[in-house]
């Protein structure tokens, strides 16, 4: 059976455009290129099956090819219906990777594609949001018989993993890549900050300067979104449930208030909490005419679409990825990308240079869990600091930068409690 016959994709004739996208991404991912060279020599995944669930676009495709270069038989599926790029899927099939993904499948089809990706009975997984892990702990337990462990990409997935671990149900080790320094300091902050407004601006073709942007949640993603909104000339309001983060937002120069107050003032809203219903019915009732809602959390539950529809008298698509909801009093509220990840559903996601570091962490974490799965046991573990620092050092090398090293005297001074 050919690779195309094994796969389920939308259109194999799109492959040439997909190859161009992957080539462009790989040319701007020097850290991952170094790891690919290492994997080609060492073959850490030789004879193993790896299933990947991530936003299936060019940068993800290159990660899959790096894992493949390490000797793995790679299967990949999409972690979000609207972020899959059909041309990239076609290119990966031509490159010998099994793909089960299409842009915008129906919900049941999306789930079926995820299950198909697990039918290879993988030895290792890379997950984004916990969908593969959830299937492997529910209706697809039999497909995890060979599983040594895996790596999780995002906050939402780690929340689900820790819930499994807490109740004693986690069946294999998972590395919390999202909690690595090089992930949240750079990907979550600079990547999300830029890509959110790439998606919003591409979709709306409106100016950000002069508007009031409400950032819902001030974790690392929220910090990045608020920073970029301010840089684009917006007035920024932050809403939070964590008092410490709220004080931090205030100290960073942003207004802080409850959502019920912010809802009256915002022109644009960006949710980045990982929780559900953070914008809901009572907020829609007081929003301005023309308010724009978007989400940058993993699942499309942060903006309550059911209550928005219930309060509206009509709905229409006014531009691609923009739904207009007409309120009873004549106001219009706009929802971007069906409330899914605006930076990926309505854009190309994080910049290649940012994902270079994150996907380097993914590749190295996959090797780590494969090497150490027996000693780790069935629990959620952090990326070892040595791997985190290695990725940062490779990044510095690619930039042509050097840093200082401690002398033996300095090390002795820091290690002593008497020589001060």
mmCIF file of C-alpha atoms in Angstrom:
data_model
loop_
_atom_site.group_PDB
_atom_site.id
_atom_site.type_symbol
_atom_site.label_atom_id
_atom_site.label_comp_id
_atom_site.label_asym_id
_atom_site.label_seq_id
_atom_site.Cartn_x
_atom_site.Cartn_y
_atom_site.Cartn_z
ATOM 1 C CA UNK A 1 0.000 0.000 0.000
ATOM 2 C CA UNK A 2 1.372 3.420 -0.945
ATOM 3 C CA UNK A 3 1.763 6.291 1.510
ATOM 4 C CA UNK A 4 -1.143 8.075 -0.155
ATOM 5 C CA UNK A 5 -3.368 5.005 0.184
ATOM 6 C CA UNK A 6 -2.519 4.775 3.873
ATOM 7 C CA UNK A 7 -3.345 8.442 4.468
ATOM 8 C CA UNK A 8 -6.534 10.515 4.526
ATOM 9 C CA UNK A 9 -5.987 14.017 3.120
ATOM 10 C CA UNK A 10 -8.021 16.499 1.097
ATOM 11 C CA UNK A 11 -6.053 16.895 -2.123
ATOM 12 C CA UNK A 12 -2.697 15.285 -3.028
ATOM 13 C CA UNK A 13 -2.229 17.663 -5.983
ATOM 14 C CA UNK A 14 -1.547 20.519 -3.516
ATOM 15 C CA UNK A 15 1.815 19.033 -2.538
ATOM 16 C CA UNK A 16 4.063 21.450 -4.516
ATOM 17 C CA UNK A 17 2.751 24.473 -2.601
ATOM 18 C CA UNK A 18 3.124 22.560 0.656
ATOM 19 C CA UNK A 19 6.763 21.758 -0.098
ATOM 20 C CA UNK A 20 7.478 25.452 -0.675
ATOM 21 C CA UNK A 21 5.955 26.323 2.714
ATOM 22 C CA UNK A 22 7.952 23.626 4.517
ATOM 23 C CA UNK A 23 11.166 24.683 2.774
ATOM 24 C CA UNK A 24 10.616 28.291 3.837
ATOM 25 C CA UNK A 25 9.993 27.271 7.451
ATOM 26 C CA UNK A 26 13.006 24.946 7.617
ATOM 27 C CA UNK A 27 15.265 27.679 6.233
ATOM 28 C CA UNK A 28 14.363 29.772 9.302
ATOM 29 C CA UNK A 29 14.649 27.018 11.921
ATOM 30 C CA UNK A 30 18.424 26.671 12.541
ATOM 31 C CA UNK A 31 18.090 24.995 15.949
ATOM 32 C CA UNK A 32 15.881 22.252 14.577
ATOM 33 C CA UNK A 33 18.285 21.864 11.663
ATOM 34 C CA UNK A 34 21.119 21.128 14.118
ATOM 35 C CA UNK A 35 18.975 18.569 15.934
ATOM 36 C CA UNK A 36 18.046 16.971 12.621
ATOM 37 C CA UNK A 37 21.752 16.484 11.858
ATOM 38 C CA UNK A 38 22.213 14.890 15.285
ATOM 39 C CA UNK A 39 19.196 12.605 14.831
ATOM 40 C CA UNK A 40 20.349 11.495 11.382
ATOM 41 C CA UNK A 41 23.621 10.291 12.898
ATOM 42 C CA UNK A 42 22.282 8.775 16.122
ATOM 43 C CA UNK A 43 18.918 7.353 14.902
ATOM 44 C CA UNK A 44 17.291 7.595 18.378
ATOM 45 C CA UNK A 45 13.868 6.468 17.096
ATOM 46 C CA UNK A 46 14.983 3.679 14.779
ATOM 47 C CA UNK A 47 12.256 1.055 14.491
ATOM 48 C CA UNK A 48 9.752 3.083 16.542
ATOM 49 C CA UNK A 49 6.342 4.460 15.605
ATOM 50 C CA UNK A 50 5.594 8.063 16.537
ATOM 51 C CA UNK A 51 2.148 9.689 16.344
ATOM 52 C CA UNK A 52 1.981 13.492 16.390
ATOM 53 C CA UNK A 53 -1.058 15.701 17.000
ATOM 54 C CA UNK A 54 -0.245 19.378 16.488
ATOM 55 C CA UNK A 55 -1.483 22.317 14.456
ATOM 56 C CA UNK A 56 -0.692 20.894 11.059
ATOM 57 C CA UNK A 57 1.072 23.637 9.169
ATOM 58 C CA UNK A 58 4.590 24.081 7.752
ATOM 59 C CA UNK A 59 6.556 24.408 10.989
ATOM 60 C CA UNK A 60 4.877 21.351 12.476
ATOM 61 C CA UNK A 61 5.555 19.489 9.231
ATOM 62 C CA UNK A 62 9.257 20.178 9.587
ATOM 63 C CA UNK A 63 9.235 18.836 13.159
ATOM 64 C CA UNK A 64 7.643 15.641 11.807
ATOM 65 C CA UNK A 65 10.431 15.381 9.231
ATOM 66 C CA UNK A 66 13.077 15.860 11.944
ATOM 67 C CA UNK A 67 11.543 13.023 13.996
ATOM 68 C CA UNK A 68 11.416 10.940 10.820
ATOM 69 C CA UNK A 69 15.111 11.684 10.236
ATOM 70 C CA UNK A 70 15.745 10.069 13.623
ATOM 71 C CA UNK A 71 14.501 6.753 12.267
ATOM 72 C CA UNK A 72 10.821 6.932 13.247
ATOM 73 C CA UNK A 73 7.807 5.780 11.275
ATOM 74 C CA UNK A 74 5.769 8.976 11.685
ATOM 75 C CA UNK A 75 1.990 9.417 11.602
ATOM 76 C CA UNK A 76 0.507 12.885 12.039
ATOM 77 C CA UNK A 77 -2.937 14.393 12.590
ATOM 78 C CA UNK A 78 -4.255 17.887 13.308
ATOM 79 C CA UNK A 79 -4.986 19.218 16.783
ATOM 80 C CA UNK A 80 -7.486 21.812 15.529
ATOM 81 C CA UNK A 81 -9.913 21.564 12.588
ATOM 82 C CA UNK A 82 -9.241 25.074 11.293
ATOM 83 C CA UNK A 83 -5.438 25.139 11.558
ATOM 84 C CA UNK A 84 -4.743 22.202 9.235
ATOM 85 C CA UNK A 85 -3.275 23.256 5.877
ATOM 86 C CA UNK A 86 -4.165 20.820 3.113
ATOM 87 C CA UNK A 87 -1.145 21.607 0.938
ATOM 88 C CA UNK A 88 1.219 20.846 3.815
ATOM 89 C CA UNK A 89 -0.568 17.541 4.437
ATOM 90 C CA UNK A 90 -0.094 16.573 0.794
ATOM 91 C CA UNK A 91 3.603 17.436 0.905
ATOM 92 C CA UNK A 92 4.157 15.313 4.008
ATOM 93 C CA UNK A 93 2.548 12.308 2.334
ATOM 94 C CA UNK A 94 5.009 12.690 -0.551
ATOM 95 C CA UNK A 95 7.814 12.779 2.032
ATOM 96 C CA UNK A 96 6.811 9.400 3.448
ATOM 97 C CA UNK A 97 4.771 10.476 6.465
ATOM 98 C CA UNK A 98 1.287 9.047 7.068
ATOM 99 C CA UNK A 99 -1.254 11.858 7.435
ATOM 100 C CA UNK A 100 -4.820 11.795 8.756
ATOM 101 C CA UNK A 101 -5.949 15.407 8.534
ATOM 102 C CA UNK A 102 -8.082 17.829 6.514
ATOM 103 C CA UNK A 103 -8.977 21.481 6.869
ATOM 104 C CA UNK A 104 -12.324 22.007 8.636
ATOM 105 C CA UNK A 105 -13.681 18.462 8.970
ATOM 106 C CA UNK A 106 -16.968 17.863 10.757
ATOM 107 C CA UNK A 107 -16.555 17.201 14.511
ATOM 108 C CA UNK A 108 -17.110 13.439 14.194
ATOM 109 C CA UNK A 109 -14.703 13.241 11.257
ATOM 110 C CA UNK A 110 -12.079 15.226 13.177
ATOM 111 C CA UNK A 111 -12.244 12.749 16.041
ATOM 112 C CA UNK A 112 -12.151 9.796 13.635
ATOM 113 C CA UNK A 113 -8.971 11.173 12.049
ATOM 114 C CA UNK A 114 -7.353 11.407 15.492
ATOM 115 C CA UNK A 115 -8.291 7.792 16.185
ATOM 116 C CA UNK A 116 -6.899 6.683 12.806
ATOM 117 C CA UNK A 117 -3.594 8.304 13.738
ATOM 118 C CA UNK A 118 -3.432 6.121 16.846
ATOM 119 C CA UNK A 119 -4.225 2.885 15.037
ATOM 120 C CA UNK A 120 -0.529 2.404 14.290
ATOM 121 C CA UNK A 121 -0.216 1.638 18.037
ATOM 122 C CA UNK A 122 2.611 4.155 18.527
ATOM 123 C CA UNK A 123 5.622 3.824 20.781
ATOM 124 C CA UNK A 124 5.773 7.592 21.349
ATOM 125 C CA UNK A 125 3.399 10.538 20.940
ATOM 126 C CA UNK A 126 3.534 14.306 20.714
ATOM 127 C CA UNK A 127 0.215 15.819 21.815
ATOM 128 C CA UNK A 128 -1.269 19.320 21.794
ATOM 129 C CA UNK A 129 -4.172 19.917 24.128
ATOM 130 C CA UNK A 130 -4.383 16.325 25.346
ATOM 131 C CA UNK A 131 -6.660 14.888 22.657
ATOM 132 C CA UNK A 132 -4.485 11.832 21.973
ATOM 133 C CA UNK A 133 -3.940 11.217 25.675
ATOM 134 C CA UNK A 134 -7.675 11.485 26.346
ATOM 135 C CA UNK A 135 -8.467 8.927 23.631
ATOM 136 C CA UNK A 136 -5.773 6.595 24.957
ATOM 137 C CA UNK A 137 -7.347 6.761 28.421
ATOM 138 C CA UNK A 138 -10.932 6.247 27.238
ATOM 139 C CA UNK A 139 -12.229 4.578 24.098
ATOM 140 C CA UNK A 140 -8.823 3.767 22.546
ATOM 141 C CA UNK A 141 -6.995 2.133 25.443
ATOM 142 C CA UNK A 142 -6.065 -0.871 23.295
ATOM 143 C CA UNK A 143 -4.129 1.409 20.920
ATOM 144 C CA UNK A 144 -1.698 2.369 23.696
ATOM 145 C CA UNK A 145 -0.260 -1.101 24.259
ATOM 146 C CA UNK A 146 3.193 -0.147 22.929
ATOM 147 C CA UNK A 147 3.307 3.358 24.333
ATOM 148 C CA UNK A 148 6.488 4.408 26.127
ATOM 149 C CA UNK A 149 5.420 8.006 26.682
ATOM 150 C CA UNK A 150 5.266 11.368 25.018
ATOM 151 C CA UNK A 151 5.440 15.138 25.166
ATOM 152 C CA UNK A 152 2.661 17.725 25.581
ATOM 153 C CA UNK A 153 2.761 21.096 23.850
ATOM 154 C CA UNK A 154 0.335 23.402 25.622
ATOM 155 C CA UNK A 155 -1.153 24.603 28.911
ATOM 156 C CA UNK A 156 -4.553 23.039 28.254
ATOM 157 C CA UNK A 157 -3.027 19.620 27.694
ATOM 158 C CA UNK A 158 -0.928 19.816 30.840
ATOM 159 C CA UNK A 159 -4.022 20.692 32.879
ATOM 160 C CA UNK A 160 -5.669 17.507 31.589
ATOM 161 C CA UNK A 161 -2.528 15.444 32.187
ATOM 162 C CA UNK A 162 -2.184 16.623 35.780
ATOM 163 C CA UNK A 163 -5.845 15.823 36.406
ATOM 164 C CA UNK A 164 -5.183 12.270 35.173
ATOM 165 C CA UNK A 165 -2.045 12.043 37.282
ATOM 166 C CA UNK A 166 -3.801 13.374 40.383
ATOM 167 C CA UNK A 167 -6.483 10.685 40.239
ATOM 168 C CA UNK A 168 -3.861 7.995 39.589
ATOM 169 C CA UNK A 169 -5.100 7.225 36.079
ATOM 170 C CA UNK A 170 -2.161 8.343 33.920
ATOM 171 C CA UNK A 171 -0.851 5.280 32.108
ATOM 172 C CA UNK A 172 2.514 6.488 30.773
ATOM 173 C CA UNK A 173 5.059 9.307 31.268
ATOM 174 C CA UNK A 174 4.489 12.680 29.596
ATOM 175 C CA UNK A 175 6.946 15.567 29.394
ATOM 176 C CA UNK A 176 5.360 18.979 30.036
ATOM 177 C CA UNK A 177 7.067 20.889 27.230
ATOM 178 C CA UNK A 178 4.857 23.927 27.822
ATOM 179 C CA UNK A 179 6.453 24.430 31.240
ATOM 180 C CA UNK A 180 10.016 24.669 29.895
ATOM 181 C CA UNK A 181 11.619 28.112 30.112
ATOM 182 C CA UNK A 182 12.266 28.253 26.366
ATOM 183 C CA UNK A 183 8.587 27.496 25.755
ATOM 184 C CA UNK A 184 6.747 29.930 27.973
ATOM 185 C CA UNK A 185 9.292 32.745 27.906
ATOM 186 C CA UNK A 186 9.524 32.857 24.124
ATOM 187 C CA UNK A 187 6.754 30.832 22.451
ATOM 188 C CA UNK A 188 3.914 31.732 24.814
ATOM 189 C CA UNK A 189 4.946 35.352 25.174
ATOM 190 C CA UNK A 190 6.551 36.516 21.924
ATOM 191 C CA UNK A 191 4.994 33.884 19.669
ATOM 192 C CA UNK A 192 1.421 34.286 20.894
ATOM 193 C CA UNK A 193 1.746 38.053 21.155
ATOM 194 C CA UNK A 194 2.730 38.464 17.530
ATOM 195 C CA UNK A 195 0.672 35.705 15.947
ATOM 196 C CA UNK A 196 -2.591 36.748 17.639
ATOM 197 C CA UNK A 197 -2.431 40.139 15.985
ATOM 198 C CA UNK A 198 -1.223 38.597 12.719
ATOM 199 C CA UNK A 199 -4.493 36.624 12.736
ATOM 200 C CA UNK A 200 -6.711 39.502 13.877
ATOM 201 C CA UNK A 201 -5.225 42.024 11.465
ATOM 202 C CA UNK A 202 -5.254 39.658 8.487
ATOM 203 C CA UNK A 203 -8.879 38.744 9.176
ATOM 204 C CA UNK A 204 -10.390 42.133 10.034
ATOM 205 C CA UNK A 205 -8.158 44.543 8.068
ATOM 206 C CA UNK A 206 -8.740 47.046 10.880
ATOM 207 C CA UNK A 207 -6.316 49.250 12.778
ATOM 208 C CA UNK A 208 -5.392 48.371 16.383
ATOM 209 C CA UNK A 209 -4.039 51.813 17.301
ATOM 210 C CA UNK A 210 -6.551 53.846 19.300
ATOM 211 C CA UNK A 211 -8.727 50.889 20.186
ATOM 212 C CA UNK A 212 -9.278 49.365 23.618
ATOM 213 C CA UNK A 213 -8.073 45.760 23.715
ATOM 214 C CA UNK A 214 -9.243 43.547 26.577
ATOM 215 C CA UNK A 215 -6.840 40.689 27.351
ATOM 216 C CA UNK A 216 -8.563 37.965 29.355
ATOM 217 C CA UNK A 217 -5.899 36.206 31.408
ATOM 218 C CA UNK A 218 -2.372 37.404 32.235
ATOM 219 C CA UNK A 219 -0.322 34.247 32.028
ATOM 220 C CA UNK A 220 2.629 34.151 29.657
ATOM 221 C CA UNK A 221 0.362 34.208 26.603
ATOM 222 C CA UNK A 222 -1.641 37.090 28.036
ATOM 223 C CA UNK A 223 1.557 39.004 28.782
ATOM 224 C CA UNK A 224 2.590 38.667 25.149
ATOM 225 C CA UNK A 225 -0.801 39.710 23.782
ATOM 226 C CA UNK A 226 -0.953 42.744 26.086
ATOM 227 C CA UNK A 227 2.599 43.769 25.166
ATOM 228 C CA UNK A 228 1.900 43.592 21.427
ATOM 229 C CA UNK A 229 -1.445 45.390 21.751
ATOM 230 C CA UNK A 230 0.290 48.225 23.587
ATOM 231 C CA UNK A 231 3.023 48.310 20.953
ATOM 232 C CA UNK A 232 0.401 48.632 18.221
ATOM 233 C CA UNK A 233 -1.050 51.686 19.964
ATOM 234 C CA UNK A 234 -4.001 50.216 21.834
ATOM 235 C CA UNK A 235 -5.261 50.993 25.316
ATOM 236 C CA UNK A 236 -5.035 47.672 27.157
ATOM 237 C CA UNK A 237 -7.298 46.291 29.892
ATOM 238 C CA UNK A 238 -6.455 43.020 31.654
ATOM 239 C CA UNK A 239 -8.967 40.802 33.451
ATOM 240 C CA UNK A 240 -7.734 38.161 35.884
ATOM 241 C CA UNK A 241 -8.775 35.776 38.678
ATOM 242 C CA UNK A 242 -5.261 35.616 40.176
ATOM 243 C CA UNK A 243 -4.449 38.547 42.466
ATOM 244 C CA UNK A 244 -0.687 38.263 41.931
ATOM 245 C CA UNK A 245 -1.011 38.303 38.151
ATOM 246 C CA UNK A 246 -3.441 41.195 38.394
ATOM 247 C CA UNK A 247 -0.898 43.247 40.366
ATOM 248 C CA UNK A 248 1.759 42.299 37.809
ATOM 249 C CA UNK A 249 -0.465 43.556 34.986
ATOM 250 C CA UNK A 250 -0.988 46.806 36.874
ATOM 251 C CA UNK A 251 2.760 47.195 37.431
ATOM 252 C CA UNK A 252 3.300 46.548 33.719
ATOM 253 C CA UNK A 253 1.150 49.577 32.975
ATOM 254 C CA UNK A 254 -2.230 48.068 32.162
ATOM 255 C CA UNK A 255 -5.686 48.768 33.550
ATOM 256 C CA UNK A 256 -7.106 45.886 35.621
ATOM 257 C CA UNK A 257 -10.808 45.276 36.231
ATOM 258 C CA UNK A 258 -13.472 42.546 36.280
ATOM 259 C CA UNK A 259 -14.788 41.344 32.930
ATOM 260 C CA UNK A 260 -18.232 42.843 33.567
ATOM 261 C CA UNK A 261 -16.637 46.315 33.593
ATOM 262 C CA UNK A 262 -14.151 45.604 30.796
ATOM 263 C CA UNK A 263 -16.960 44.297 28.572
ATOM 264 C CA UNK A 264 -18.429 47.808 28.406
ATOM 265 C CA UNK A 265 -15.147 49.342 27.223
ATOM 266 C CA UNK A 266 -13.496 46.881 24.878
ATOM 267 C CA UNK A 267 -13.283 47.195 21.110
ATOM 268 C CA UNK A 268 -11.324 43.945 20.755
ATOM 269 C CA UNK A 269 -11.226 40.984 23.153
ATOM 270 C CA UNK A 270 -8.619 38.222 23.278
ATOM 271 C CA UNK A 271 -9.114 35.260 25.638
ATOM 272 C CA UNK A 272 -6.013 33.371 26.807
ATOM 273 C CA UNK A 273 -7.045 31.480 29.944
ATOM 274 C CA UNK A 274 -7.429 27.783 29.104
ATOM 275 C CA UNK A 275 -10.821 27.879 30.849
ATOM 276 C CA UNK A 276 -14.385 27.946 29.571
ATOM 277 C CA UNK A 277 -17.016 30.694 29.431
ATOM 278 C CA UNK A 278 -14.714 33.583 30.361
ATOM 279 C CA UNK A 279 -16.786 35.727 27.962
ATOM 280 C CA UNK A 280 -20.484 34.882 28.235
ATOM 281 C CA UNK A 281 -24.067 36.110 28.231
ATOM 282 C CA UNK A 282 -23.947 38.929 30.760
ATOM 283 C CA UNK A 283 -20.912 40.369 28.989
ATOM 284 C CA UNK A 284 -22.536 40.382 25.539
ATOM 285 C CA UNK A 285 -25.427 42.420 26.924
ATOM 286 C CA UNK A 286 -23.192 45.398 27.716
ATOM 287 C CA UNK A 287 -20.670 45.281 24.870
ATOM 288 C CA UNK A 288 -20.252 48.086 22.366
ATOM 289 C CA UNK A 289 -21.690 47.899 18.892
ATOM 290 C CA UNK A 290 -18.928 46.434 16.726
ATOM 291 C CA UNK A 291 -17.054 44.608 19.491
ATOM 292 C CA UNK A 292 -14.682 41.949 18.116
ATOM 293 C CA UNK A 293 -14.198 38.684 20.014
ATOM 294 C CA UNK A 294 -11.262 36.318 19.553
ATOM 295 C CA UNK A 295 -9.695 33.415 21.396
ATOM 296 C CA UNK A 296 -6.073 32.307 21.668
ATOM 297 C CA UNK A 297 -6.658 29.432 24.111
ATOM 298 C CA UNK A 298 -6.452 25.873 22.830
ATOM 299 C CA UNK A 299 -10.160 24.956 22.771
ATOM 300 C CA UNK A 300 -13.121 26.944 21.453
ATOM 301 C CA UNK A 301 -14.818 27.141 24.854
ATOM 302 C CA UNK A 302 -13.503 30.433 26.222
ATOM 303 C CA UNK A 303 -16.027 32.540 24.304
ATOM 304 C CA UNK A 304 -19.456 31.039 25.013
ATOM 305 C CA UNK A 305 -20.918 30.662 21.520
ATOM 306 C CA UNK A 306 -24.175 29.089 22.678
ATOM 307 C CA UNK A 307 -25.118 32.123 24.780
ATOM 308 C CA UNK A 308 -23.963 34.516 22.057
ATOM 309 C CA UNK A 309 -26.230 32.813 19.535
ATOM 310 C CA UNK A 310 -29.124 32.680 22.002
ATOM 311 C CA UNK A 311 -28.923 36.453 22.525
ATOM 312 C CA UNK A 312 -28.744 37.233 18.823
ATOM 313 C CA UNK A 313 -31.578 37.641 16.354
ATOM 314 C CA UNK A 314 -29.472 36.732 13.349
ATOM 315 C CA UNK A 315 -26.029 35.615 12.260
ATOM 316 C CA UNK A 316 -24.111 35.933 9.004
ATOM 317 C CA UNK A 317 -20.569 35.558 7.683
ATOM 318 C CA UNK A 318 -19.313 39.030 6.739
ATOM 319 C CA UNK A 319 -15.737 38.079 5.851
ATOM 320 C CA UNK A 320 -13.847 34.820 5.912
ATOM 321 C CA UNK A 321 -13.449 33.842 9.576
ATOM 322 C CA UNK A 322 -15.756 36.641 10.810
ATOM 323 C CA UNK A 323 -19.284 35.874 12.011
ATOM 324 C CA UNK A 324 -21.589 38.815 12.724
ATOM 325 C CA UNK A 325 -24.161 38.356 15.515
ATOM 326 C CA UNK A 326 -27.060 40.835 15.487
ATOM 327 C CA UNK A 327 -28.348 41.699 18.972
ATOM 328 C CA UNK A 328 -32.013 42.563 19.671
ATOM 329 C CA UNK A 329 -31.161 46.231 20.202
ATOM 330 C CA UNK A 330 -29.398 46.477 16.828
ATOM 331 C CA UNK A 331 -25.811 46.114 18.058
ATOM 332 C CA UNK A 332 -23.446 43.840 16.128
ATOM 333 C CA UNK A 333 -20.873 41.624 17.828
ATOM 334 C CA UNK A 334 -18.228 39.888 15.724
ATOM 335 C CA UNK A 335 -16.626 36.522 16.472
ATOM 336 C CA UNK A 336 -13.375 35.560 14.749
ATOM 337 C CA UNK A 337 -12.550 32.030 13.565
ATOM 338 C CA UNK A 338 -15.549 30.435 15.314
ATOM 339 C CA UNK A 339 -13.881 31.141 18.663
ATOM 340 C CA UNK A 340 -11.008 28.806 17.819
ATOM 341 C CA UNK A 341 -7.337 29.753 18.054
ATOM 342 C CA UNK A 342 -7.301 33.011 16.121
ATOM 343 C CA UNK A 343 -3.562 32.906 15.465
ATOM 344 C CA UNK A 344 -3.788 29.522 13.739
ATOM 345 C CA UNK A 345 -7.373 29.298 12.509
ATOM 346 C CA UNK A 346 -7.110 32.760 10.947
ATOM 347 C CA UNK A 347 -3.334 32.948 10.443
ATOM 348 C CA UNK A 348 -0.160 30.902 10.119
ATOM 349 C CA UNK A 349 0.572 30.605 13.837
ATOM 350 C CA UNK A 350 3.752 31.603 15.600
ATOM 351 C CA UNK A 351 6.753 32.835 13.603
ATOM 352 C CA UNK A 352 9.159 30.156 12.382
ATOM 353 C CA UNK A 353 12.039 31.411 14.534
ATOM 354 C CA UNK A 354 9.892 31.048 17.652
ATOM 355 C CA UNK A 355 8.643 27.558 16.822
ATOM 356 C CA UNK A 356 12.220 26.586 16.047
ATOM 357 C CA UNK A 357 12.946 26.661 19.782
ATOM 358 C CA UNK A 358 9.664 25.067 20.848
ATOM 359 C CA UNK A 359 9.882 22.216 18.374
ATOM 360 C CA UNK A 360 13.532 21.688 19.258
ATOM 361 C CA UNK A 361 12.288 21.156 22.818
ATOM 362 C CA UNK A 362 9.642 18.738 21.519
ATOM 363 C CA UNK A 363 12.200 16.713 19.571
ATOM 364 C CA UNK A 364 14.656 16.577 22.469
ATOM 365 C CA UNK A 365 11.898 15.776 24.967
ATOM 366 C CA UNK A 366 10.703 12.903 22.803
ATOM 367 C CA UNK A 367 14.233 11.487 22.787
ATOM 368 C CA UNK A 368 14.447 11.991 26.559
ATOM 369 C CA UNK A 369 11.208 10.158 27.327
ATOM 370 C CA UNK A 370 12.218 7.340 24.988
ATOM 371 C CA UNK A 371 15.550 6.972 26.779
ATOM 372 C CA UNK A 372 14.161 7.287 30.313
ATOM 373 C CA UNK A 373 10.551 6.046 30.209
ATOM 374 C CA UNK A 374 11.207 3.097 32.505
ATOM 375 C CA UNK A 375 12.775 5.233 35.230
ATOM 376 C CA UNK A 376 10.248 8.095 34.891
ATOM 377 C CA UNK A 377 7.142 5.983 35.455
ATOM 378 C CA UNK A 378 3.564 7.076 34.781
ATOM 379 C CA UNK A 379 3.734 10.747 35.693
ATOM 380 C CA UNK A 380 4.040 14.244 34.267
ATOM 381 C CA UNK A 381 7.627 15.511 34.301
ATOM 382 C CA UNK A 382 9.286 18.773 33.345
ATOM 383 C CA UNK A 383 11.799 19.160 30.550
ATOM 384 C CA UNK A 384 15.247 18.649 32.137
ATOM 385 C CA UNK A 385 16.997 21.997 32.543
ATOM 386 C CA UNK A 386 19.985 20.701 30.580
ATOM 387 C CA UNK A 387 17.797 20.230 27.488
ATOM 388 C CA UNK A 388 16.184 23.632 27.955
ATOM 389 C CA UNK A 389 19.594 25.299 28.169
ATOM 390 C CA UNK A 390 20.918 23.295 25.222
ATOM 391 C CA UNK A 391 18.152 24.679 23.026
ATOM 392 C CA UNK A 392 18.950 28.222 24.194
ATOM 393 C CA UNK A 393 22.658 27.723 23.470
ATOM 394 C CA UNK A 394 21.912 26.422 19.982
ATOM 395 C CA UNK A 395 19.705 29.473 19.436
ATOM 396 C CA UNK A 396 22.507 31.814 20.522
ATOM 397 C CA UNK A 397 24.950 30.037 18.207
ATOM 398 C CA UNK A 398 22.553 30.458 15.285
ATOM 399 C CA UNK A 399 22.430 34.195 16.031
ATOM 400 C CA UNK A 400 26.212 34.440 16.242
ATOM 401 C CA UNK A 401 26.093 35.479 19.910
ATOM 402 C CA UNK A 402 28.324 34.305 22.737
ATOM 403 C CA UNK A 403 27.914 34.572 26.505
ATOM 404 C CA UNK A 404 30.324 34.610 29.442
ATOM 405 C CA UNK A 405 31.318 31.644 31.588
ATOM 406 C CA UNK A 406 32.093 31.594 35.294
ATOM 407 C CA UNK A 407 35.712 31.282 36.332
ATOM 408 C CA UNK A 408 36.741 28.592 38.835
ATOM 409 C CA UNK A 409 37.097 31.346 41.453
ATOM 410 C CA UNK A 410 33.582 32.600 40.762
ATOM 411 C CA UNK A 411 32.170 29.091 41.010
ATOM 412 C CA UNK A 412 33.968 28.546 44.326
ATOM 413 C CA UNK A 413 32.653 31.874 45.616
ATOM 414 C CA UNK A 414 29.060 30.982 44.735
ATOM 415 C CA UNK A 415 29.411 27.530 46.312
ATOM 416 C CA UNK A 416 30.810 28.815 49.598
ATOM 417 C CA UNK A 417 29.057 30.316 52.582
ATOM 418 C CA UNK A 418 32.273 31.578 54.245
ATOM 419 C CA UNK A 419 34.234 33.401 51.531
ATOM 420 C CA UNK A 420 32.148 36.577 51.373
#
